[in-house]
Short mmCIF file of C-alpha atoms (C1' of nucleotides) in Angstrom, two decimals:
data_model
loop_
_atom_site.label_atom_id
_atom_site.label_comp_id
_atom_site.label_asym_id
_atom_site.label_seq_id
_atom_site.Cartn_x
_atom_site.Cartn_y
_atom_site.Cartn_z
CA MET V 19 120.75 161.58 142.36
CA ALA V 20 119.08 159.51 145.08
CA ASP V 21 117.79 156.98 142.56
CA ARG V 22 121.13 156.43 140.92
CA ILE V 23 122.08 152.79 140.44
CA GLN V 24 124.54 151.50 143.00
CA ARG V 25 128.00 151.32 141.46
CA ARG V 26 130.95 149.25 142.63
CA ALA V 27 133.50 150.88 144.94
CA ASP V 28 136.56 148.78 144.12
CA ALA V 29 138.39 148.72 140.80
CA LEU V 30 137.48 146.48 137.89
CA SER V 31 139.98 144.06 136.39
CA LYS V 32 140.10 141.56 133.56
CA GLU V 33 140.18 138.73 136.10
CA LEU V 34 137.00 139.98 137.76
CA ILE V 35 135.29 140.40 134.41
CA VAL V 36 136.28 136.93 133.21
CA ALA V 37 135.12 135.36 136.49
CA ALA V 38 131.74 137.07 136.18
CA ALA V 39 131.48 136.02 132.54
CA ILE V 40 132.14 132.37 133.46
CA GLU V 41 129.39 132.53 136.09
CA ILE V 42 126.92 133.94 133.58
CA LEU V 43 127.91 131.40 130.92
CA ASP V 44 127.59 128.48 133.33
CA ALA V 45 124.24 129.65 134.62
CA GLY V 46 122.55 130.67 131.40
CA GLY V 47 124.60 129.51 128.45
CA GLU V 48 126.15 131.50 125.66
CA ARG V 49 123.03 133.49 124.92
CA ALA V 50 122.94 134.89 128.43
CA LEU V 51 126.34 136.55 128.15
CA THR V 52 125.71 140.10 126.98
CA PHE V 53 127.67 143.18 127.84
CA ARG V 54 124.56 144.61 129.45
CA ALA V 55 124.08 141.56 131.69
CA LEU V 56 127.77 141.53 132.51
CA ALA V 57 127.77 145.24 133.35
CA ALA V 58 124.74 144.80 135.58
CA ARG V 59 126.35 141.92 137.48
CA LEU V 60 129.56 143.87 137.89
CA ALA V 61 127.65 147.00 138.94
CA THR V 62 129.30 149.10 136.27
CA GLY V 63 128.61 150.55 132.84
CA SER V 64 128.89 148.45 129.72
CA GLY V 65 131.58 150.72 128.32
CA ALA V 66 133.81 150.14 131.35
CA ILE V 67 134.26 146.51 130.35
CA TYR V 68 135.85 147.60 127.09
CA TRP V 69 138.63 149.24 129.03
CA HIS V 70 139.82 145.81 130.17
CA VAL V 71 138.67 143.58 127.32
CA ALA V 72 139.04 144.16 123.58
CA ASP V 73 135.66 142.74 122.53
CA LYS V 74 133.35 139.79 123.07
CA ASN V 75 135.64 137.39 121.28
CA ASP V 76 138.49 138.35 123.57
CA LEU V 77 136.24 137.84 126.57
CA LEU V 78 135.14 134.37 125.46
CA ALA V 79 138.72 133.37 124.64
CA ALA V 80 139.92 134.54 128.05
CA ALA V 81 137.13 132.62 129.79
CA THR V 82 138.00 129.48 127.80
CA ASP V 83 141.69 129.82 128.57
CA GLU V 84 140.85 130.16 132.25
CA VAL V 85 138.82 126.94 132.32
CA ILE V 86 141.27 124.89 130.24
CA GLY V 87 144.21 126.35 132.11
CA ARG V 88 142.79 125.00 135.37
CA VAL V 89 142.44 121.54 133.82
CA MET V 90 145.99 121.55 132.51
CA ALA V 91 147.41 122.84 135.77
CA GLY V 92 145.78 119.91 137.55
CA ALA V 93 147.08 117.35 135.08
CA ILE V 94 150.84 117.78 135.56
CA SER V 95 151.04 114.50 137.46
CA GLY V 96 154.08 112.42 136.59
CA ALA V 97 151.97 109.45 135.56
CA GLU V 98 152.78 106.88 132.91
CA PRO V 99 152.35 108.52 129.44
CA ARG V 100 149.39 106.44 128.33
CA GLU V 101 147.57 107.13 131.58
CA ALA V 102 148.52 110.80 131.41
CA ILE V 103 146.97 111.13 127.95
CA ARG V 104 143.76 109.52 129.17
CA ALA V 105 143.78 111.84 132.18
CA ILE V 106 144.28 114.94 130.04
CA ALA V 107 141.53 113.87 127.67
CA LEU V 108 139.16 113.13 130.52
CA GLY V 109 140.03 116.43 132.17
CA VAL V 110 139.08 118.30 129.01
CA PHE V 111 135.95 116.19 128.66
CA ASP V 112 134.83 116.88 132.22
CA ALA V 113 135.61 120.57 131.96
CA ILE V 114 133.43 120.84 128.88
CA ASP V 115 130.75 118.79 130.55
CA ALA V 116 130.72 121.31 133.40
CA HIS V 117 131.09 124.34 131.10
CA PRO V 118 129.50 123.39 127.77
CA TRP V 119 130.16 126.78 126.21
CA VAL V 120 133.89 125.95 126.30
CA GLY V 121 133.27 123.27 123.69
CA ALA V 122 131.80 125.76 121.30
CA GLN V 123 134.63 128.20 121.89
CA LEU V 124 137.54 125.78 121.49
CA HIS V 125 137.16 125.58 117.75
CA ARG V 126 136.52 129.24 117.20
CA GLU V 127 139.91 130.46 118.24
CA PRO V 128 141.85 127.32 117.52
CA TRP V 129 145.30 128.64 118.09
CA ARG V 130 144.75 130.31 121.37
CA SER V 131 146.69 129.07 124.34
CA ALA V 132 144.03 126.56 125.42
CA MET V 133 144.52 124.63 122.22
CA LEU V 134 148.26 124.85 122.39
CA GLN V 135 148.29 123.58 125.94
CA ILE V 136 146.28 120.49 125.03
CA CYS V 137 148.45 119.89 121.97
CA GLU V 138 151.64 120.23 123.97
CA SER V 139 150.61 117.90 126.80
CA ILE V 140 149.45 115.20 124.44
CA GLY V 141 152.32 115.54 122.00
CA GLY V 142 154.86 115.39 124.79
CA ARG V 143 153.39 112.16 126.16
CA LEU V 144 153.27 110.56 122.73
CA GLN V 145 156.95 111.34 122.39
CA ALA V 146 157.63 109.80 125.79
CA LEU V 147 155.69 106.76 124.62
CA GLY V 148 158.18 106.24 121.83
CA VAL V 149 155.92 107.03 118.90
CA PRO V 150 158.22 107.25 115.87
CA GLU V 151 159.12 110.73 114.72
CA ARG V 152 157.36 110.46 111.35
CA GLY V 153 153.98 109.64 112.92
CA LEU V 154 154.12 112.05 115.83
CA PHE V 155 152.44 115.07 114.28
CA ASP V 156 149.64 113.04 112.72
CA ALA V 157 149.06 111.10 115.94
CA ALA V 158 148.81 114.23 118.07
CA SER V 159 146.59 115.85 115.48
CA ALA V 160 144.25 112.85 115.45
CA LEU V 161 143.89 112.84 119.22
CA VAL V 162 143.35 116.58 119.48
CA ASN V 163 140.82 116.57 116.66
CA TYR V 164 138.95 113.70 118.24
CA ILE V 165 138.80 115.51 121.57
CA LEU V 166 137.60 118.61 119.77
CA GLY V 167 134.91 116.67 117.97
CA VAL V 168 133.51 115.26 121.17
CA ALA V 169 133.78 118.67 122.77
CA SER V 170 131.75 120.37 120.09
CA GLN V 171 129.22 117.56 120.08
CA ASN V 172 128.75 117.90 123.81
CA ALA V 173 128.46 121.64 123.53
CA ALA V 174 125.81 121.22 120.86
CA ASN V 175 123.83 118.81 122.99
CA ALA V 176 123.96 121.13 125.94
CA ARG V 177 122.70 123.98 123.79
CA LEU V 178 119.91 121.87 122.37
CA VAL V 179 118.71 120.52 125.66
CA PRO V 180 117.06 122.80 128.24
CA LEU V 181 119.17 123.09 131.38
CA GLU V 182 116.76 121.17 133.60
CA THR V 183 116.32 118.15 131.33
CA ASP V 184 117.33 114.81 132.72
CA ARG V 185 120.12 113.20 130.73
CA SER V 186 118.61 109.75 130.48
CA ASP V 187 115.23 111.22 129.50
CA PHE V 188 116.97 113.07 126.72
CA LEU V 189 118.84 110.00 125.49
CA ALA V 190 115.63 108.00 125.59
CA THR V 191 113.93 110.61 123.42
CA VAL V 192 116.69 110.59 120.83
CA ALA V 193 116.89 106.80 120.91
CA ALA V 194 113.16 106.59 120.30
CA ARG V 195 113.49 108.95 117.34
CA TRP V 196 116.33 106.83 115.94
CA ALA V 197 114.31 103.65 116.38
CA GLN V 198 111.52 105.11 114.28
CA LEU V 199 113.71 105.83 111.26
CA ASP V 200 113.10 104.08 107.97
CA PRO V 201 114.69 100.60 108.27
CA ALA V 202 115.63 100.62 104.60
CA GLU V 203 117.45 103.93 104.83
CA TYR V 204 118.93 103.75 108.34
CA PRO V 205 119.49 100.11 109.30
CA PHE V 206 122.64 100.81 111.29
CA VAL V 207 121.39 103.81 113.25
CA ARG V 208 118.18 101.95 114.11
CA GLN V 209 120.22 99.07 115.38
CA VAL V 210 122.40 101.14 117.72
CA ALA V 211 119.45 103.14 119.01
CA ALA V 212 119.08 100.78 121.96
CA GLN V 213 122.77 101.14 122.81
CA LEU V 214 122.44 104.89 122.63
CA ARG V 215 119.89 104.89 125.42
CA GLU V 216 122.15 102.99 127.78
CA HIS V 217 125.57 104.24 126.79
CA ASP V 218 127.77 106.43 128.95
CA ASP V 219 129.20 109.44 127.10
CA ARG V 220 132.29 109.51 129.25
CA GLU V 221 133.05 105.84 128.72
CA GLN V 222 132.43 106.06 125.00
CA PHE V 223 134.76 109.02 124.85
CA LEU V 224 137.49 107.02 126.55
CA ALA V 225 136.83 104.06 124.26
CA GLY V 226 137.55 106.36 121.32
CA ILE V 227 140.79 107.54 122.89
CA ASP V 228 141.80 103.92 123.42
CA LEU V 229 140.95 103.10 119.81
CA ILE V 230 143.18 105.89 118.53
CA MET V 231 145.94 104.91 120.94
CA ALA V 232 145.69 101.33 119.67
CA GLY V 233 146.05 102.64 116.15
CA ILE V 234 149.06 104.72 117.15
CA ALA V 235 150.62 101.63 118.74
CA THR V 236 150.62 99.91 115.35
CA LEU V 237 152.97 102.61 114.03
CA ARG V 238 156.11 101.30 115.63
CA MET Z 17 105.24 154.01 92.56
CA ALA Z 18 107.82 154.45 89.81
CA ASP Z 19 110.69 154.24 92.26
CA ARG Z 20 109.47 151.03 93.85
CA ILE Z 21 112.10 148.34 94.24
CA GLN Z 22 111.89 145.63 91.61
CA ARG Z 23 110.22 142.56 93.10
CA ARG Z 24 110.38 139.00 91.83
CA ALA Z 25 107.61 137.79 89.55
CA ASP Z 26 107.80 134.06 90.20
CA ALA Z 27 106.94 132.37 93.48
CA LEU Z 28 109.39 131.86 96.33
CA SER Z 29 110.18 128.39 97.68
CA LYS Z 30 112.31 126.87 100.40
CA GLU Z 31 114.63 125.41 97.76
CA LEU Z 32 115.20 128.83 96.21
CA ILE Z 33 115.82 130.39 99.61
CA VAL Z 34 118.27 127.67 100.63
CA ALA Z 35 120.13 127.95 97.34
CA ALA Z 36 120.48 131.71 97.78
CA ALA Z 37 121.57 131.25 101.38
CA ILE Z 38 124.31 128.82 100.30
CA GLU Z 39 125.57 131.33 97.75
CA ILE Z 40 125.72 134.08 100.35
CA LEU Z 41 127.41 131.81 102.88
CA ASP Z 42 130.01 130.65 100.37
CA ALA Z 43 130.75 134.16 99.21
CA GLY Z 44 130.82 136.02 102.49
CA GLY Z 45 130.80 133.54 105.35
CA GLU Z 46 128.36 133.17 108.19
CA ARG Z 47 128.33 136.84 109.07
CA ALA Z 48 127.11 137.78 105.60
CA LEU Z 49 123.93 135.74 105.88
CA THR Z 50 121.28 138.11 107.20
CA PHE Z 51 117.60 138.10 106.41
CA ARG Z 52 117.99 141.54 104.92
CA ALA Z 53 120.77 140.43 102.57
CA LEU Z 54 118.84 137.30 101.67
CA ALA Z 55 115.66 139.28 100.98
CA ALA Z 56 117.59 141.71 98.79
CA ARG Z 57 119.15 138.91 96.76
CA LEU Z 58 115.79 137.21 96.36
CA ALA Z 59 114.13 140.51 95.47
CA THR Z 60 111.52 140.12 98.20
CA GLY Z 61 110.71 141.34 101.68
CA SER Z 62 112.43 139.89 104.72
CA GLY Z 63 109.12 138.74 106.15
CA ALA Z 64 108.38 136.64 103.06
CA ILE Z 65 111.24 134.33 103.92
CA TYR Z 66 109.57 133.43 107.17
CA TRP Z 67 106.66 131.99 105.26
CA HIS Z 68 108.94 129.23 103.95
CA VAL Z 69 111.50 128.92 106.73
CA ALA Z 70 110.90 128.76 110.49
CA ASP Z 71 113.90 130.85 111.55
CA LYS Z 72 117.60 131.30 110.94
CA ASN Z 73 118.48 128.01 112.59
CA ASP Z 74 116.11 126.19 110.29
CA LEU Z 75 117.67 127.94 107.32
CA LEU Z 76 121.22 127.02 108.31
CA ALA Z 77 120.21 123.42 109.02
CA ALA Z 78 118.51 123.12 105.64
CA ALA Z 79 121.57 124.56 103.89
CA THR Z 80 123.82 122.10 105.73
CA ASP Z 81 121.57 119.17 104.88
CA GLU Z 82 121.66 120.20 101.25
CA VAL Z 83 125.46 120.24 101.09
CA ILE Z 84 125.97 117.02 103.04
CA GLY Z 85 123.15 115.33 101.17
CA ARG Z 86 124.95 115.97 97.90
CA VAL Z 87 128.13 114.41 99.30
CA MET Z 88 126.30 111.34 100.54
CA ALA Z 89 124.38 110.90 97.30
CA GLY Z 90 127.69 110.85 95.46
CA ALA Z 91 129.24 108.30 97.80
CA ILE Z 92 126.94 105.34 97.25
CA SER Z 93 129.56 103.56 95.22
CA GLY Z 94 129.80 99.85 95.97
CA ALA Z 95 133.45 100.05 96.91
CA GLU Z 96 135.28 97.94 99.42
CA PRO Z 97 134.20 99.01 102.95
CA ARG Z 98 137.55 100.42 104.05
CA GLU Z 99 137.83 102.44 100.87
CA ALA Z 100 134.20 103.52 101.16
CA ILE Z 101 134.80 104.89 104.66
CA ARG Z 102 137.82 106.84 103.44
CA ALA Z 103 135.76 108.14 100.53
CA ILE Z 104 132.90 109.26 102.79
CA ALA Z 105 135.30 110.94 105.17
CA LEU Z 106 137.10 112.69 102.33
CA GLY Z 107 133.79 113.73 100.81
CA VAL Z 108 132.76 115.41 104.05
CA PHE Z 109 136.21 116.95 104.37
CA ASP Z 110 136.14 118.40 100.88
CA ALA Z 111 132.57 119.65 101.26
CA ILE Z 112 133.56 121.53 104.41
CA ASP Z 113 136.66 122.81 102.70
CA ALA Z 114 134.46 124.26 99.97
CA HIS Z 115 131.74 125.44 102.37
CA PRO Z 116 133.47 126.16 105.68
CA TRP Z 117 130.27 127.32 107.36
CA VAL Z 118 129.02 123.71 107.17
CA GLY Z 119 131.68 122.73 109.69
CA ALA Z 120 130.37 125.19 112.21
CA GLN Z 121 126.81 124.07 111.64
CA LEU Z 122 127.35 120.31 111.88
CA HIS Z 123 127.78 120.35 115.62
CA ARG Z 124 125.04 122.81 116.35
CA GLU Z 125 122.18 120.62 115.26
CA PRO Z 126 123.86 117.32 115.82
CA TRP Z 127 120.91 115.11 115.21
CA ARG Z 128 119.75 116.54 111.99
CA SER Z 129 119.73 114.32 108.98
CA ALA Z 130 123.22 115.33 107.84
CA MET Z 131 124.69 113.80 110.95
CA LEU Z 132 122.55 110.70 110.71
CA GLN Z 133 123.54 110.15 107.10
CA ILE Z 134 127.24 110.23 107.96
CA CYS Z 135 126.70 107.96 110.93
CA GLU Z 136 124.71 105.48 108.89
CA SER Z 137 127.14 105.25 106.00
CA ILE Z 138 130.12 104.76 108.26
CA GLY Z 139 128.39 102.39 110.66
CA GLY Z 140 127.15 100.22 107.82
CA ARG Z 141 130.63 99.87 106.34
CA LEU Z 142 132.13 99.02 109.73
CA GLN Z 143 129.57 96.26 110.01
CA ALA Z 144 130.44 95.01 106.54
CA LEU Z 145 134.06 95.06 107.63
CA GLY Z 146 133.28 92.55 110.34
CA VAL Z 147 133.86 94.77 113.35
CA PRO Z 148 132.53 92.82 116.35
CA GLU Z 149 129.11 93.80 117.62
CA ARG Z 150 130.33 95.05 121.01
CA GLY Z 151 132.76 97.54 119.48
CA LEU Z 152 130.58 98.78 116.65
CA PHE Z 153 128.90 101.72 118.35
CA ASP Z 154 132.12 103.01 119.89
CA ALA Z 155 133.99 102.62 116.61
CA ALA Z 156 131.41 104.54 114.60
CA SER Z 157 131.23 107.19 117.29
CA ALA Z 158 135.02 107.62 117.26
CA LEU Z 159 135.13 108.06 113.50
CA VAL Z 160 132.23 110.49 113.40
CA ASN Z 161 133.61 112.53 116.28
CA TYR Z 162 137.00 112.70 114.62
CA ILE Z 163 135.46 113.90 111.37
CA LEU Z 164 133.49 116.47 113.32
CA GLY Z 165 136.59 117.67 115.11
CA VAL Z 166 138.44 118.26 111.88
CA ALA Z 167 135.34 119.88 110.42
CA SER Z 168 135.03 122.38 113.21
CA GLN Z 169 138.73 123.06 113.16
CA ASN Z 170 138.61 123.81 109.45
CA ALA Z 171 135.57 126.00 109.91
CA ALA Z 172 137.37 127.92 112.61
CA ASN Z 173 140.42 128.45 110.42
CA ALA Z 174 138.28 129.67 107.57
CA ARG Z 175 136.57 132.13 109.87
CA LEU Z 176 139.85 133.37 111.26
CA VAL Z 177 141.55 133.83 107.95
CA PRO Z 178 140.42 136.52 105.49
CA LEU Z 179 139.01 134.99 102.33
CA GLU Z 180 141.83 136.16 100.07
CA THR Z 181 144.68 134.86 102.23
CA ASP Z 182 146.97 132.31 100.67
CA ARG Z 183 146.92 129.01 102.55
CA SER Z 184 150.66 128.49 102.68
CA ASP Z 185 151.19 132.08 103.80
CA PHE Z 186 148.78 131.46 106.61
CA LEU Z 187 150.45 128.23 107.68
CA ALA Z 188 153.82 129.93 107.56
CA THR Z 189 152.53 132.65 109.88
CA VAL Z 190 151.17 130.19 112.41
CA ALA Z 191 154.31 128.05 112.18
CA ALA Z 192 156.43 131.11 112.85
CA ARG Z 193 154.32 131.93 115.89
CA TRP Z 194 154.70 128.36 117.15
CA ALA Z 195 158.44 128.44 116.62
CA GLN Z 196 158.70 131.50 118.85
CA LEU Z 197 157.01 129.90 121.86
CA ASP Z 198 158.89 129.38 125.09
CA PRO Z 199 161.02 126.22 124.62
CA ALA Z 200 160.60 125.28 128.26
CA GLU Z 201 156.83 125.46 128.13
CA TYR Z 202 156.13 124.25 124.59
CA PRO Z 203 158.92 121.92 123.46
CA PHE Z 204 156.65 119.68 121.42
CA VAL Z 205 154.70 122.37 119.61
CA ARG Z 206 157.92 124.18 118.75
CA GLN Z 207 159.30 120.98 117.33
CA VAL Z 208 156.37 120.28 115.02
CA ALA Z 209 156.15 123.91 113.88
CA ALA Z 210 158.29 123.10 110.85
CA GLN Z 211 156.04 120.17 109.93
CA LEU Z 212 153.00 122.39 110.26
CA ARG Z 213 154.26 124.69 107.54
CA GLU Z 214 154.65 121.86 105.07
CA HIS Z 215 151.84 119.54 106.02
CA ASP Z 216 148.79 118.88 103.88
CA ASP Z 217 145.52 119.17 105.81
CA ARG Z 218 143.81 116.65 103.63
CA GLU Z 219 146.56 114.06 103.99
CA GLN Z 220 146.77 114.56 107.72
CA PHE Z 221 143.02 114.11 107.92
CA LEU Z 222 143.28 110.80 106.10
CA ALA Z 223 146.18 109.73 108.30
CA GLY Z 224 143.92 110.19 111.30
CA ILE Z 225 141.19 108.10 109.70
CA ASP Z 226 143.74 105.38 109.02
CA LEU Z 227 144.96 105.55 112.61
CA ILE Z 228 141.45 105.04 113.95
CA MET Z 229 140.79 102.26 111.43
CA ALA Z 230 144.01 100.57 112.57
CA GLY Z 231 142.79 100.80 116.15
CA ILE Z 232 139.43 99.36 115.15
CA ALA Z 233 141.21 96.49 113.41
CA THR Z 234 142.76 95.46 116.73
CA LEU Z 235 139.27 94.81 118.12
CA ARG Z 236 138.70 91.51 116.40
"C1'" DA L 4 97.95 131.41 100.21
"C1'" DC L 5 101.61 134.25 99.90
"C1'" DC L 6 104.04 138.61 100.16
"C1'" DT L 7 105.27 143.55 101.96
"C1'" DG L 8 108.02 146.39 104.83
"C1'" DA L 9 107.67 149.14 108.88
"C1'" DA L 10 108.20 148.29 113.70
"C1'" DC L 11 109.91 145.97 117.92
"C1'" DA L 12 113.13 144.31 120.99
"C1'" DC L 13 117.15 143.26 121.23
"C1'" DC L 14 122.50 143.12 120.29
"C1'" DG L 15 127.98 144.72 120.27
"C1'" DT L 16 130.53 148.69 120.20
"C1'" DT L 17 131.80 153.64 120.42
"C1'" DC L 18 132.69 157.94 122.53
"C1'" DA L 19 132.03 162.53 124.60
"C1'" DA L 20 131.85 163.54 129.08
"C1'" DG L 21 132.90 162.86 133.72
"C1'" DT L 22 136.04 161.62 138.07
"C1'" DA R 7 143.82 156.10 134.23
"C1'" DC R 8 139.49 154.51 134.56
"C1'" DC R 9 134.50 154.75 134.40
"C1'" DT R 10 129.60 156.36 132.73
"C1'" DG R 11 125.71 155.63 129.91
"C1'" DA R 12 123.49 157.53 125.97
"C1'" DA R 13 123.82 156.82 121.11
"C1'" DC R 14 124.81 154.28 116.77
"C1'" DA R 15 124.46 150.78 113.58
"C1'" DC R 16 123.22 146.81 113.23
"C1'" DC R 17 120.53 142.19 114.04
"C1'" DG R 18 116.29 138.36 114.02
"C1'" DT R 19 111.59 138.27 114.20
"C1'" DT R 20 106.69 139.80 114.13
"C1'" DC R 21 102.56 141.40 112.17
"C1'" DA R 22 98.96 144.46 110.28
"C1'" DA R 23 98.11 145.32 105.85
"C1'" DG R 24 98.02 144.24 101.19
"C1'" DT R 25 97.32 141.04 96.71
#
DNA sequence: ACCTGAACACCGTTCAAGT
DNA sequence: ACCTGAACACCGTTCAAGT
């Protein structure tokens, strides 16, 4: 048995598995996370992982909860409600920017705790802001859905673009493609192509939040 | 060769393949669409499909374009801009309601023509509405991202829920789960649990559109 | 030019067997 | 209780061979 693969000495745990999964996902994207790769990194057999984790869905959900949980834990500041909502939104945005696979996961298991946490933080602040009872559910839903939309868009971009690509190079490429569209069919898209090249995703995201907040303010 | 499988007599085409793929996706969801199932339904070999379609991604993108293209073709009415935007949004919503897999696809290939078509229609109407130049790109982006968020959410729900499940049963189940959350941790979500059970997805979607439009109106 | 279908290189997941 | 790793039942995709 001299050529046996080195196995780990300490015990496995769900936390260890999730941490390793996050590392693999961050480094190589969703495609890189396989039970074989995970087992190799953890120096164990692939079957061992199933003792701690129900299946791949469970693993992805746990990894997502871990990332979003960290964001939410950091956002408990007692700031003014409007600022708190912006901070929560930005926190989610930045987390998905750093871990694009989270964006793809957030809408797969929509009622897992990650989702609920975002919903709760935002809903609570809207309440504190004095949004009338009748509009509260719709307002929270609009904000959460908007955040989700941006999240999935970002996740899609990250998946489309090779990891090494420069962001502004990428935007320039897309902008150039937009600018070449048929003027009769796509006048608007052609027109904003130039703005696309120079725009800042993060700022545009916040602008959308502000737009929705402005709409919510008209409810009173 | 008497026991040979019956093969099709007429020629294959990308349109035929896409149409068959849409049928499979509608009937059995994303998991049901395999090249083997598609080949069987088309009475051909799995390799034949690759003559007309680059790969599975290409197939899903073409199917998505087909569905969204139909919506957009139907929405060229010369209505008042604000009504036109609501109509486009509702058209996309209903299309995704009928074909939930489209929601999951829309954010995977974000710059395919489906996306561009939505962007163009909405952006053009915002322009017609007199939204100032500086806010136009952000406004269109907010609306499209919101629509995408709802789309992916709906797709996720459809994937989570077995095809036969009654919608109100499902909502009641989720509402019951929400109502049982820790009151100290989730006061807001617990509170809206009752509204969740009775709310109409489609109406709430439109309420969000109206909220964003109200925010956009404050720009002038 | 277009189609066939076996073969290849993967997956997630299971499970008898070990410690 | 926890771990091993071969085995199973799938996938998407390729490709030599046919028409």
